[in-house]
Short mmCIF file of C-alpha atoms in Angstrom, two decimals:
data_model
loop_
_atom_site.label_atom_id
_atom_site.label_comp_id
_atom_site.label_asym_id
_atom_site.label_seq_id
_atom_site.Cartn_x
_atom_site.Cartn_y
_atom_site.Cartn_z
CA UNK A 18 9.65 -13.11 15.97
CA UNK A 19 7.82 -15.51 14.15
CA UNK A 20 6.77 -13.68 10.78
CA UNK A 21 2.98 -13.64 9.98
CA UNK A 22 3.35 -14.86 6.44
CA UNK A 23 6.33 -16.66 5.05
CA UNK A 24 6.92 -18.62 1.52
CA UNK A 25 9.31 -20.43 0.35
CA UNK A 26 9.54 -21.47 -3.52
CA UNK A 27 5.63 -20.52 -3.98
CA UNK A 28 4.89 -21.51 -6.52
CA UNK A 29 1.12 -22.01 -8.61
CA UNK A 30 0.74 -22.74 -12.29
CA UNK A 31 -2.31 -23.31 -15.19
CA UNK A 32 -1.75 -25.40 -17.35
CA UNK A 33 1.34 -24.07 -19.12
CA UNK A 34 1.69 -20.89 -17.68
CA UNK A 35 3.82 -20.10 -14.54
CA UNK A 36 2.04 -17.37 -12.94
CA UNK A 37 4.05 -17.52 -9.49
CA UNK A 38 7.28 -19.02 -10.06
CA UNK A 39 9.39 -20.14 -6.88
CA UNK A 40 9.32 -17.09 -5.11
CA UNK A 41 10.73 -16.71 -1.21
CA UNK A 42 9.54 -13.41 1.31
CA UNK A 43 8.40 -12.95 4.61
CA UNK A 44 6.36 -10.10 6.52
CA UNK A 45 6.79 -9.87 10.05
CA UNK A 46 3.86 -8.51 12.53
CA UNK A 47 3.59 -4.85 11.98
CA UNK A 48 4.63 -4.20 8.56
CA UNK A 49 3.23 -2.56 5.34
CA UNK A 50 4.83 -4.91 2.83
CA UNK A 51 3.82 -4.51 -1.30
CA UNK A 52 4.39 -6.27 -4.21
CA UNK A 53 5.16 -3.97 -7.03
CA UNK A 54 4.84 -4.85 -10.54
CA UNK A 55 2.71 -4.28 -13.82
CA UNK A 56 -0.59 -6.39 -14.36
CA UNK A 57 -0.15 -9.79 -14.69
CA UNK A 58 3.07 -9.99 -13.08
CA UNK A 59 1.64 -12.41 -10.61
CA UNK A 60 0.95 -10.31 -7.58
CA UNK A 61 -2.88 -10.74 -7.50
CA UNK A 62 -2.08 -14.60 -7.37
CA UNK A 63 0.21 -14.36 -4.45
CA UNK A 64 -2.39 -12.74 -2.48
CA UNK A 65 -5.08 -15.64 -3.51
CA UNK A 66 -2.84 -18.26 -2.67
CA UNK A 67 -1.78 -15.54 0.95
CA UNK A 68 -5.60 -15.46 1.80
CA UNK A 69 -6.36 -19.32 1.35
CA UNK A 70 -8.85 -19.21 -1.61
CA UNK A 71 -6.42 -20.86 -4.57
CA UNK A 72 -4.01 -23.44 -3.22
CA UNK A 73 -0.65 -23.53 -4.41
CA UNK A 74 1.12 -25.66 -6.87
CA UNK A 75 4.40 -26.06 -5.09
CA UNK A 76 6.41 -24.55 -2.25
CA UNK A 77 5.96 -23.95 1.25
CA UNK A 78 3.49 -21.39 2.76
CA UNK A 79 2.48 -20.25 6.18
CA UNK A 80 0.21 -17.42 7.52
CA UNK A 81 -0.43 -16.95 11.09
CA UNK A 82 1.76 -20.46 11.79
CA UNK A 83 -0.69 -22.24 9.50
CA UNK A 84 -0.89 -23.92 6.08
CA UNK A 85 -3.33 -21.99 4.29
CA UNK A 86 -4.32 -25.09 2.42
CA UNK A 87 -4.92 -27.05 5.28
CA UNK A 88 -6.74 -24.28 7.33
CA UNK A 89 -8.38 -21.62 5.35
CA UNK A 90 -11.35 -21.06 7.51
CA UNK A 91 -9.21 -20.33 10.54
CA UNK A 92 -7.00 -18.14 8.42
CA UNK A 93 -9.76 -16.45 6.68
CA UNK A 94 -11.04 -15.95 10.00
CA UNK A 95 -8.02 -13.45 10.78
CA UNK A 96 -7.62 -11.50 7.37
CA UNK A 97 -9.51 -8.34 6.24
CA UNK A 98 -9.53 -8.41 2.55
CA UNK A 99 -9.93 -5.76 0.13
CA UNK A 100 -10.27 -6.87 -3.48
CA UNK A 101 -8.93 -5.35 -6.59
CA UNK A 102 -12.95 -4.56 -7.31
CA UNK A 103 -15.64 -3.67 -4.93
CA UNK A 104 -18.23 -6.34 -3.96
CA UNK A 105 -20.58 -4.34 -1.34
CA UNK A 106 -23.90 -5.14 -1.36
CA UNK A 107 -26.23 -2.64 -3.88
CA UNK A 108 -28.69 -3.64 -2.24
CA UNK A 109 -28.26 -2.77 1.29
CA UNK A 110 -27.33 0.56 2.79
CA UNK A 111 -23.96 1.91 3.88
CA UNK A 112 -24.00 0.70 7.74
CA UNK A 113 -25.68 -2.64 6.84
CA UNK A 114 -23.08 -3.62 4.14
CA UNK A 115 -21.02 -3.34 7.70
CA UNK A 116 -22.61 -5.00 9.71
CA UNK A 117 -24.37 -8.04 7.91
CA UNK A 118 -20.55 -8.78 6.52
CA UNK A 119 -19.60 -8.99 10.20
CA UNK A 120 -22.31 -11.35 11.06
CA UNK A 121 -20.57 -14.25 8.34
CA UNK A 122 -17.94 -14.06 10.91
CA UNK A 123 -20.21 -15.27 13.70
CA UNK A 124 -19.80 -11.84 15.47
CA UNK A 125 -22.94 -10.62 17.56
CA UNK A 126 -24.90 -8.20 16.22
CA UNK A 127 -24.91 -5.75 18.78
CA UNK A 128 -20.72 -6.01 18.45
CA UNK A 129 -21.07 -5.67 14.80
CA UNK A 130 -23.43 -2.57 15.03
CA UNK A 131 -20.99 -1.09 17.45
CA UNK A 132 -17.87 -1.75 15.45
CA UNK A 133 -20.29 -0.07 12.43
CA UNK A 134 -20.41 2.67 14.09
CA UNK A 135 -16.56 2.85 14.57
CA UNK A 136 -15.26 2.18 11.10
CA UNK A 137 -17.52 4.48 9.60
CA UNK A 138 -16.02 7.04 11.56
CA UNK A 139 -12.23 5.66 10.74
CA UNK A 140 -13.34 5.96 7.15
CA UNK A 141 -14.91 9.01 7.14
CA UNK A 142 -18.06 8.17 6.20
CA UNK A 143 -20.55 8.92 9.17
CA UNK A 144 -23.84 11.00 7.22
CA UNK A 145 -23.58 8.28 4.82
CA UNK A 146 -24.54 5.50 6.76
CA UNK A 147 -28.23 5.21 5.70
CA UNK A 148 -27.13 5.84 2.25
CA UNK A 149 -27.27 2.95 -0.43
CA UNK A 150 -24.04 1.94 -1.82
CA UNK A 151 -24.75 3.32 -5.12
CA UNK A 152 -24.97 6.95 -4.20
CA UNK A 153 -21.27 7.17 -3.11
CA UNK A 154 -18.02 8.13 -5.14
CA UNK A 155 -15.59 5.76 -6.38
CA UNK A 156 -13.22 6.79 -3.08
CA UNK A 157 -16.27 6.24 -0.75
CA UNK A 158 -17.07 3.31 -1.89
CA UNK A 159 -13.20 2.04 -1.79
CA UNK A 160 -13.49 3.40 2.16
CA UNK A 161 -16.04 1.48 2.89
CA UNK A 162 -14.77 -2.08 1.62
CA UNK A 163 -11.99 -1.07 3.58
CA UNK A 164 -14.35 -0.37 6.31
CA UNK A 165 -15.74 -3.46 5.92
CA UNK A 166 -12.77 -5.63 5.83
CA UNK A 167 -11.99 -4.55 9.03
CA UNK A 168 -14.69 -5.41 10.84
CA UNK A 169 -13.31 -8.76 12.46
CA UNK A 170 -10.19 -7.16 13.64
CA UNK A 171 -8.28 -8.69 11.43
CA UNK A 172 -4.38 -9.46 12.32
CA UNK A 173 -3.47 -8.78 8.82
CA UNK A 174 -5.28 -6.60 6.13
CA UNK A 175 -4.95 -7.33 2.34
CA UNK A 176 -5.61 -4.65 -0.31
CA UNK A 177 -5.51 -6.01 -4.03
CA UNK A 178 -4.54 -2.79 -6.38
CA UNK A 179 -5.93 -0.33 -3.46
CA UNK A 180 -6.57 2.68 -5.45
CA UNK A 181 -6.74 1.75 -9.14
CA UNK A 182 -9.65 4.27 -11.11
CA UNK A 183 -9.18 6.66 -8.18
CA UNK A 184 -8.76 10.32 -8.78
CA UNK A 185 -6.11 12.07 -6.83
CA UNK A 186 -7.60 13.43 -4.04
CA UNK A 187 -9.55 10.20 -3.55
CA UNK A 188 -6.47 8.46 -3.63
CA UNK A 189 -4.55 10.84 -0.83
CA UNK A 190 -7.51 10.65 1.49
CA UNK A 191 -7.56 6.91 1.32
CA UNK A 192 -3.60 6.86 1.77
CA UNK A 193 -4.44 8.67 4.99
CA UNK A 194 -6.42 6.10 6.26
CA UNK A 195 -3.86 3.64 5.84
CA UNK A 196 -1.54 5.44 7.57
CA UNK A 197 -3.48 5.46 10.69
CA UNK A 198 -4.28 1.61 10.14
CA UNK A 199 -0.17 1.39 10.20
CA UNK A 200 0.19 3.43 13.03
CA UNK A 201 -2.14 1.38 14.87
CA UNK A 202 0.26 -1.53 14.09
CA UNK A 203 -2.24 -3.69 11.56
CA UNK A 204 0.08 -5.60 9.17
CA UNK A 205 -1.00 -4.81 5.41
CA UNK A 206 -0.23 -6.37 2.17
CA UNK A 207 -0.91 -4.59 -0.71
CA UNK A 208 -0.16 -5.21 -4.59
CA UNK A 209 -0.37 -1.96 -6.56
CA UNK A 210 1.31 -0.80 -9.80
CA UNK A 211 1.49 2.40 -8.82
CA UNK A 212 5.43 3.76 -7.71
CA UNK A 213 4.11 6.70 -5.68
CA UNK A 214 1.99 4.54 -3.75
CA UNK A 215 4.58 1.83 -2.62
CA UNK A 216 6.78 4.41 -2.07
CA UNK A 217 4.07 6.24 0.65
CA UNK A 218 2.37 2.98 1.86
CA UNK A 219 5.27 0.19 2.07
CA UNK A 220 7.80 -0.37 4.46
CA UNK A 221 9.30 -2.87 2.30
CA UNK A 222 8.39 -4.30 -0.93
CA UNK A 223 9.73 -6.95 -3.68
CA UNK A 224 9.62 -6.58 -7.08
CA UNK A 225 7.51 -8.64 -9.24
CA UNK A 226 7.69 -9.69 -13.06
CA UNK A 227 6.80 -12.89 -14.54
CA UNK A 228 5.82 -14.43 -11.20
CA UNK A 229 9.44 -13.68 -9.99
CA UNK A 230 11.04 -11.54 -7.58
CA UNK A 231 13.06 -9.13 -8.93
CA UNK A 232 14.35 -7.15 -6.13
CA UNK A 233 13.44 -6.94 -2.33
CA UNK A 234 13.91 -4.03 0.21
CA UNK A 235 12.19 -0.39 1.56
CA UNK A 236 11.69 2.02 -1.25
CA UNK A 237 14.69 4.28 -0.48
CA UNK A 238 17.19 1.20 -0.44
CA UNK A 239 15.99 -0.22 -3.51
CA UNK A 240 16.20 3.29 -5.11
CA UNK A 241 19.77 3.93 -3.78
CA UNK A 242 20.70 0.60 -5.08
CA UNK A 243 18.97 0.24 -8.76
CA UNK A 244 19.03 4.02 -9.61
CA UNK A 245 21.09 7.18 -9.71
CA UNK A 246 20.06 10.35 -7.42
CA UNK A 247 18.31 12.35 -10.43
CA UNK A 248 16.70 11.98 -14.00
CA UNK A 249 16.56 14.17 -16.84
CA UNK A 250 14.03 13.11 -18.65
CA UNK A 251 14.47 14.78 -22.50
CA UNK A 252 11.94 14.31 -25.65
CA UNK A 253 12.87 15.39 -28.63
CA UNK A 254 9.97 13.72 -30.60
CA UNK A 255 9.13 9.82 -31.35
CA UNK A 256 11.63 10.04 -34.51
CA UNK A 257 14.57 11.67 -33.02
CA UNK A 258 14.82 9.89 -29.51
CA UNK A 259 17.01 7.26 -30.59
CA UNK A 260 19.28 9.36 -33.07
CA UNK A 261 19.75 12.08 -30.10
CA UNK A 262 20.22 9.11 -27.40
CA UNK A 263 23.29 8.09 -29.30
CA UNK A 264 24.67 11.69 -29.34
CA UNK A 265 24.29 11.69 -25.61
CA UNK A 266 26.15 8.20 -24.96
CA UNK A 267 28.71 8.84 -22.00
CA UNK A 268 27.05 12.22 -20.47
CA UNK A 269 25.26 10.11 -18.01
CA UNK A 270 25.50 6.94 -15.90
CA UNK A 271 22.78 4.93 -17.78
CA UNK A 272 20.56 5.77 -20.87
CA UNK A 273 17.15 4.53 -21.18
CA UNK A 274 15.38 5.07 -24.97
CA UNK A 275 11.51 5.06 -24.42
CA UNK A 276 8.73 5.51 -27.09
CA UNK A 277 8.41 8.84 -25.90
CA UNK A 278 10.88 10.01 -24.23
CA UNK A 279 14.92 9.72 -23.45
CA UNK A 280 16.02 9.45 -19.76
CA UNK A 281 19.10 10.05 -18.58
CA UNK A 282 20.59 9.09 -15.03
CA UNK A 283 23.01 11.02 -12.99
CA UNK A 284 23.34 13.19 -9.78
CA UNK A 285 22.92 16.37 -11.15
CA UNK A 286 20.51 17.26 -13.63
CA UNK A 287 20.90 20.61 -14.38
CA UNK A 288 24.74 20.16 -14.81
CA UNK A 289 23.58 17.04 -17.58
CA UNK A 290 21.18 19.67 -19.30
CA UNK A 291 23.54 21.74 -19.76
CA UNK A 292 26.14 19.48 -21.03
CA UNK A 293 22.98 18.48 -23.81
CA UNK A 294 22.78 22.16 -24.73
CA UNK A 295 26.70 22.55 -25.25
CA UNK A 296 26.43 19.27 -27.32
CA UNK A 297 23.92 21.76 -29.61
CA UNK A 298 20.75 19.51 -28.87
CA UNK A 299 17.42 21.08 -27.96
CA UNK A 300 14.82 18.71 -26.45
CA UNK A 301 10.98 19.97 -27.41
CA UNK A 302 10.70 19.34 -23.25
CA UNK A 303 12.82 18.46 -20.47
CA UNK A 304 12.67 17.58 -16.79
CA UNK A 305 14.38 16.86 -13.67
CA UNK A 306 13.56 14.87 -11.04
CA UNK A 307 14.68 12.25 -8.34
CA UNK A 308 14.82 8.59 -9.10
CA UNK A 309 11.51 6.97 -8.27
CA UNK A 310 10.72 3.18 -8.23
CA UNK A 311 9.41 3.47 -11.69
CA UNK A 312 13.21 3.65 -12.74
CA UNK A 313 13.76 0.77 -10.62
CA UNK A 314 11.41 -1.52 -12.33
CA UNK A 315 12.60 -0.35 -15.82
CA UNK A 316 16.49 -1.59 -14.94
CA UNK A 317 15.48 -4.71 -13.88
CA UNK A 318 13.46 -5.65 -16.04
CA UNK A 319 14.03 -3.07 -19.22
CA UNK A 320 10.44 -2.23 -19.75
CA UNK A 321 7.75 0.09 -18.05
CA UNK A 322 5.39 -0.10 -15.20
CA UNK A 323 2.66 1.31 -16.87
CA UNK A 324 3.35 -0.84 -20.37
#
């Protein structure tokens, strides 16, 4: 099958700085795919130059069959796009933000009253609809430029950092709708820094840094590949990391010395802590857990997520 967006050697610059450097994926029809990296790795770029409103610098790029910087209005046309901030309307109430955002797309009121109606049912959001915009929660609100980007039936839906300044809960319930937007078969995009996220949302995901692909595959292979089965994760204070890491070298497959914390990788944890306790060391804390994609980004690229 065709894929709905492929690049080849994307590339975009300013000035001096190489914010998308040469990079090469496809998503086929269907698929959650993610880019994964820290802020400023070049992800929110790649969906700018993905939803034909920054053209690109170099490289080949097609979405939906077309060049998005030859036919932006006809692509535009087909995407739903969530940005990293939401722009709804203050000024207008819940169900109108819906429904006077379908009418740029040339859709007939009555369809865009009934499609409302729909999405604010998909999103949960039904007694709010005569609301204004500013009387909803952070997660509402994030629901409802969902909401919103879906009301052309778009063929592929873009979310820029989805859930960033959500709380929990806010973030689960608006995982959930996601999930049924996947099960429905809408192909979605999404950038996020967040490791549990890709891992629950994505299909199958390349790692970003410095505008360049790091790594490309589903969560689990990428894990299996870049990461042991379990991490002990040991602090024994911001002055004794590093002295106790070098007491430790050899007791696990791979060491990793953070500011606050020393993490250990293996496929059994408990039998490692032990080991540490027969060496005479006593972390202050200690933990064991599986390898998430958080330990992924850190061997390729030797820093944190989060940094």
């Amino acid at each position: 099958m065709t894929p709905v967006i492929a690049a080849r050697g994307l590339t975009k610059t300013f000035g001096d700085l190489t914010a998308v450097d040469g990079i090469d994926f496809e998503v086929p029809a269907g698929e959650s795919f993610g880019l994964l990296g820290p802020n400023g790795a070049g992800k929110s770029t790649t969906m700018r130059m993905v939803g034909a409103v920054s053209s690109r610098t170099a490289g080949d790029l097609r979405v939906l069959g077309l060049d998005p910087d030859a036919h932006g209005p006809e692509i535009r046309s087909q995407l739903g796009v969530v940005p990293q901030e939401d722009n709804l309307d203050p000024e207008l109430k819940v169900r109108e933000n819906l429904i006077v955002y379908g009418r740029y797309f040339g859709i007939p009121k009555a369809v865009c009253a009934k499609r409302a109606d729909e999405l604010l049912a998909f999103a949960q959001l039904e007694d709010k609809a005569r609301n204004k915009v500013d009387d909803l929660s952070g997660g509402m609100k994030r629901r409802l430029t969902i909401a919103r980007a879906l009301i052309n039936e778009p063929r592929i839906l873009m979310l820029d950092e989805p859930t960033t300044g959500l709380d929990p809960q806010a973030r689960h319930v608006l995982w959930d709708r996601l999930f049924r937007l996947k099960e429905r078969g809408t192909t979605l995009v999404l950038t996020t820094h967040y490791m549990d996220e890709a891992e629950q949302l994505c299909d199958r995901l390349v790692v970003v840094d410095h505008g360049r692909i790091m790594a490309e595959g589903s969560p689990s292979q990428l894990i299996r590949q870049y990461a042991s089965r379990e991490v002990a994760e040991l602090r024994f204070g911001s002055d004794r990391n590093a002295d106790a890491a070098a007491r430790l070298e050899g007791l696990a497959e791979r060491i990793e010395v953070l500011p606050d914390r020393v993490l250990l990788y293996t496929d059994d944890g408990e039998a490692l802590l032990e080991r540490v306790t027969d060496l005479g060391l006593h972390p202050t804390t200690s933990l064991v857990r599986r390898s998430s994609l958080e330990d992924v980004f850190l061997r390729l690229t030797g820093r944190s997520l989060i940094e």
